[in-house]
Amino acid sequence: MNSPFVDPHFHDLRADAPAPGFAVTKIQPPQLRANLVARTSLERDLGAALATRRLTLLCAPAGFGKTAALTRQLGQLPPDTALAWIGADVDDDLHRFLRCLFAALEPYDLPWRVAPDALMAAAVNSREARREVAAAVLNALAASEHPRGLVVIDDAHRIGDAAVFEFLDFLLDRLPRRWGMAISSRVDPPLSLARLRAGDDMVEFRQSELRFARDEVAALVAASGSEADVARLLERTGGWAAGLRLVINAARHGRAGAADPRRVDRHVFDYLATEVLDELPAELSEFLVACSVLPELEAVRCAAVTGNPRAAELLEEIERLGLFVSVIDAERPTLTLHDLFRDCLAERLARTRPDCRQALLRRAAETEPDAIRQLSFLLRAGAWDEAENVLVGVAETLLAEGAVEPVLRLVDQFPRERIEHSPLLAFIRGQCAWAQWDWRAMAVAMARARHGFEVAGDSLRAHRARVFELIALCGDGDIDESNSGLAELDLDESDLETRALARALMAWNAISVGDFQAIAPRYHAALDILERIDGLHVWYQCFQRPLYVWFPGMREPIERFVAGVRRRAVDSPTQMQAIAWVMEAWLALWQGDLDTARTRVAQAQDASRWLGEPNRIRMFVNCLLAALHAVAGEREAMLDAVDRLLGYFDTAPVSGAGNTPTSMLAHYLLYAARLADTVGDHESLRAFAARMPPPARIKNLELLAAPLATLDARLAAADRRWSDACETWSRAVDAEAAIDVAGLAHEARLRLAYALLAVGRRTEAATALSPLFDGLVNDDGIGGVLLAGGCVLDTLAAEPWGASLPAAGASRLRRWARLGARCRRTAAAPDLAETGPLSARELQVLERIAAGDSNKLIARALDLSPHTVKRHVANILDRLGVASRREAAAWHAARVGNAPTKRQIS
């Protein structure tokens, strides 16, 4: 069953797939009009600016020909110029703007090192994130192979999101020499223009430069066939392009307005435009007025909105008459109305046909492929129910990409009363709160949504909202209420996805109270349901923590999870695939198979880099890397991974309660202290222990209390207080079920035996070890043993046990010590920044790059998606240590004719 709800933690859309979200006409410049007169001076200066300057700004009121001037000049650029055109809309926020920018740059095969969709998601988070995303874009632009590139933003005054201009400022500050930016706007954009002027990095074209000169007015009059007086026309219009065109047309057709001595301004434009409309055939005039609700005019859509089957013929007539329209080079003939003319038409629609406006907007929404525009149409029409249903799909896409703020802005466009009373809007706000780990806000929003759905009789949605409310309670540490709510919920009346989430929540609650034996059976129950669901979004929600592998009995559920993800995997890296690889690596480490663990973590690292190293995946990868380095005895590498792991908490988001996630920090500090003990780094062990939050600030202390007690045992052993170490490790072993997480129960017995040997109590040491031999059948789950570290294992293996320990037990100790020594002789997994060999597929892609093929041609030749090719290109550049496709081709050319070595093919 497909869920009608959004899933904020599901980031499993292909990270580089071009998701729907805007009309393609936004990135297509208008066609050149055939009847434009030459404007030699403007064209010379504008052409020089576009060819050499960092920023070219065209800033003037409406109707001064900014877009026409830009379009004409862009048509004269050298054919190898890279041009990214973006026509701005009032609905454009940073996320949407970046989607347009990346789509406009797509034909030029920029060597992205991070998936563009991952960059979009990251940019909306903070100013620093926008700076980092701008750096990634700048690196891709710098590595392009075009002699000149231009990013053009038309009608920038329509953009209301300040984050867009902040991002553009970052770009302009470091724009590569071969790239420039051109912006047209009615007002100065909020950029650092003073700095650009001071550095002579920009050229400005304002009213004085854009207005028509006398000779240009004369040429315009001559081209039109009019007999208008040039001097008087220039005096009346002041060289204003829109006024010139309208007055010349009026004079040519003998309209009264042409003789009006007043200076032409916006109000006179409206007057003259009204005269133009009044003299048109009634059918054409009514058609234009009805079409004023549309951003672009295309025959099929205009026919659907206006109900006029002659739309194609009427559009041809509009273009022939030159009625303030531009032609866009789209798949089907498409016109755009000049803003002044559209405003005039919209005013007439509101005045003469107010009852039709809402119906026209609804029809426009029905035919709109751009979901954001569709939502805007419905909001303007006051169609709140339909708008909410569209928002559900928009929010699902945006939240899947990690874009929370754009969703909240869209919700805020609804009337306040609607926001307060709509259960669907409350549900979406609750999903946004979950994406921000704001548990209290999530609980409040989901409770409101549940109540609203219950009143409306929508039991399926009410059950889903209730489960999310209970998830929020779990996240906020209220496990008892979460469990009692689950007990009251009739899951048989819920859909599959709700049932799967509820089963997963039961496992989370068991984790939170330290009931480790209940976790695996509850996840088996969740998997029984998940395996009946095709999509991955609920899988992601149910398995967000790869450390589930640490709990007893979880090997089989994890293997089922990995198999399920593989069956549903797409051809490009996703967070789900990265999680699955990390889980496989943990399973391999827990079996003592470091080779497989290294292979899987390298795959997870590749995916993480391409996905922009999202926090969740970065933490998963570094948690595993730290363990691999510790088992390999690599102290510095282990500490580096731990630093990256704990670094999250330096910038951790503040929750709705105003507290940083101290409970989570306590878990990772305990883990870091444990790994420091593994490598015998007592100084770091003490440092991590000193950072531990006080118990009162740890919400799930019931889960952490017993493992935390082992910290005192470690500190006692580090200080060689062996009696204290024996006592505290003994208490930990007595509470074995409470510390049976991540192999800690196994390690505790080894460390207890080690401490007992230090005080000469060999027989007691042997007694402490005996249950360990019985529990580790065939050494299954030996990871906890390896984390005891080389010193402990070697000491226990070398002890002359005699009759104290059966020979089989002593033999197993020696085998474990040999395995630990072998692990320490083998290099641990590569660091995140380390390069590796090229795969056979990457060598094939490199050969095609060297042959000059584009990404699309490579995809066709190798039967891959263009998105997969893009990822392979990023991997190739990373592993060869080069910045561009050209450098990669040169690397290949230097080796052409040589058979690939075993080191080149992994």
PDB file of N, CA and C in Angstrom, residues 10 112 114 150 164 190 219 249 296 298 516 527 575 588 813 842 844 853 865 885:
ATOM      1  N   PHE A  10      13.083   9.777   5.465  1.00  0.00           N
ATOM      2  CA  PHE A  10      13.389   8.927   4.314  1.00  0.00           C
ATOM      3  C   PHE A  10      14.114   9.760   3.272  1.00  0.00           C
ATOM      4  N   TRP A 112      30.777  16.836 -10.852  1.00  0.00           N
ATOM      5  CA  TRP A 112      30.308  16.950  -9.473  1.00  0.00           C
ATOM      6  C   TRP A 112      30.992  15.914  -8.601  1.00  0.00           C
ATOM      7  N   VAL A 114      29.912  15.705  -5.342  1.00  0.00           N
ATOM      8  CA  VAL A 114      28.794  15.393  -4.455  1.00  0.00           C
ATOM      9  C   VAL A 114      27.527  15.493  -5.285  1.00  0.00           C
ATOM     10  N   LEU A 150      28.349  31.209 -18.371  1.00  0.00           N
ATOM     11  CA  LEU A 150      27.512  32.267 -17.808  1.00  0.00           C
ATOM     12  C   LEU A 150      26.312  31.663 -17.086  1.00  0.00           C
ATOM     13  N   VAL A 164      18.742  32.765  -1.121  1.00  0.00           N
ATOM     14  CA  VAL A 164      19.196  32.672  -2.512  1.00  0.00           C
ATOM     15  C   VAL A 164      20.309  33.684  -2.767  1.00  0.00           C
ATOM     16  N   PRO A 190      19.837  42.142  -3.334  1.00  0.00           N
ATOM     17  CA  PRO A 190      20.567  42.291  -2.065  1.00  0.00           C
ATOM     18  C   PRO A 190      21.871  41.501  -2.060  1.00  0.00           C
ATOM     19  N   ALA A 219      15.304  54.128 -36.010  1.00  0.00           N
ATOM     20  CA  ALA A 219      15.363  52.807 -36.645  1.00  0.00           C
ATOM     21  C   ALA A 219      14.128  51.986 -36.293  1.00  0.00           C
ATOM     22  N   ASN A 249       2.785  51.208 -32.120  1.00  0.00           N
ATOM     23  CA  ASN A 249       1.675  50.375 -32.585  1.00  0.00           C
ATOM     24  C   ASN A 249       0.383  51.174 -32.636  1.00  0.00           C
ATOM     25  N   GLU A 296       3.113  30.697 -18.731  1.00  0.00           N
ATOM     26  CA  GLU A 296       3.478  30.520 -20.136  1.00  0.00           C
ATOM     27  C   GLU A 296       2.231  30.118 -20.916  1.00  0.00           C
ATOM     28  N   GLU A 298       0.822  27.930 -23.877  1.00  0.00           N
ATOM     29  CA  GLU A 298       1.039  26.803 -24.786  1.00  0.00           C
ATOM     30  C   GLU A 298      -0.332  26.301 -25.210  1.00  0.00           C
ATOM     31  N   PHE A 516      17.095  -6.011  26.324  1.00  0.00           N
ATOM     32  CA  PHE A 516      17.804  -6.381  25.106  1.00  0.00           C
ATOM     33  C   PHE A 516      17.291  -7.683  24.481  1.00  0.00           C
ATOM     34  N   LEU A 527       9.970  -6.968  10.346  1.00  0.00           N
ATOM     35  CA  LEU A 527      10.425  -7.424   9.032  1.00  0.00           C
ATOM     36  C   LEU A 527       9.378  -8.285   8.340  1.00  0.00           C
ATOM     37  N   GLN A 575      21.099   6.556   0.915  1.00  0.00           N
ATOM     38  CA  GLN A 575      21.390   6.396   2.334  1.00  0.00           C
ATOM     39  C   GLN A 575      21.023   4.992   2.810  1.00  0.00           C
ATOM     40  N   ALA A 588      30.316  -8.508   9.695  1.00  0.00           N
ATOM     41  CA  ALA A 588      31.599  -9.136   9.368  1.00  0.00           C
ATOM     42  C   ALA A 588      32.601  -8.946  10.500  1.00  0.00           C
ATOM     43  N   LEU A 813      41.464 -19.402  23.954  1.00  0.00           N
ATOM     44  CA  LEU A 813      42.108 -18.125  24.283  1.00  0.00           C
ATOM     45  C   LEU A 813      43.286 -17.861  23.351  1.00  0.00           C
ATOM     46  N   GLU A 842      34.687   1.522 -13.555  1.00  0.00           N
ATOM     47  CA  GLU A 842      35.251   2.874 -13.590  1.00  0.00           C
ATOM     48  C   GLU A 842      36.304   3.002 -14.674  1.00  0.00           C
ATOM     49  N   GLN A 844      36.167   1.429 -17.501  1.00  0.00           N
ATOM     50  CA  GLN A 844      35.394   1.561 -18.740  1.00  0.00           C
ATOM     51  C   GLN A 844      34.901   2.994 -18.926  1.00  0.00           C
ATOM     52  N   ASP A 853      33.512  11.303 -24.809  1.00  0.00           N
ATOM     53  CA  ASP A 853      32.072  11.067 -24.712  1.00  0.00           C
ATOM     54  C   ASP A 853      31.465  11.876 -23.569  1.00  0.00           C
ATOM     55  N   SER A 865      22.514   4.377 -16.171  1.00  0.00           N
ATOM     56  CA  SER A 865      21.780   5.637 -16.105  1.00  0.00           C
ATOM     57  C   SER A 865      22.792   6.780 -16.087  1.00  0.00           C
ATOM     58  N   ARG A 885      37.583  16.321 -15.939  1.00  0.00           N
ATOM     59  CA  ARG A 885      37.530  15.236 -16.918  1.00  0.00           C
ATOM     60  C   ARG A 885      38.752  15.290 -17.829  1.00  0.00           C
TER      61      ARG A 885
END
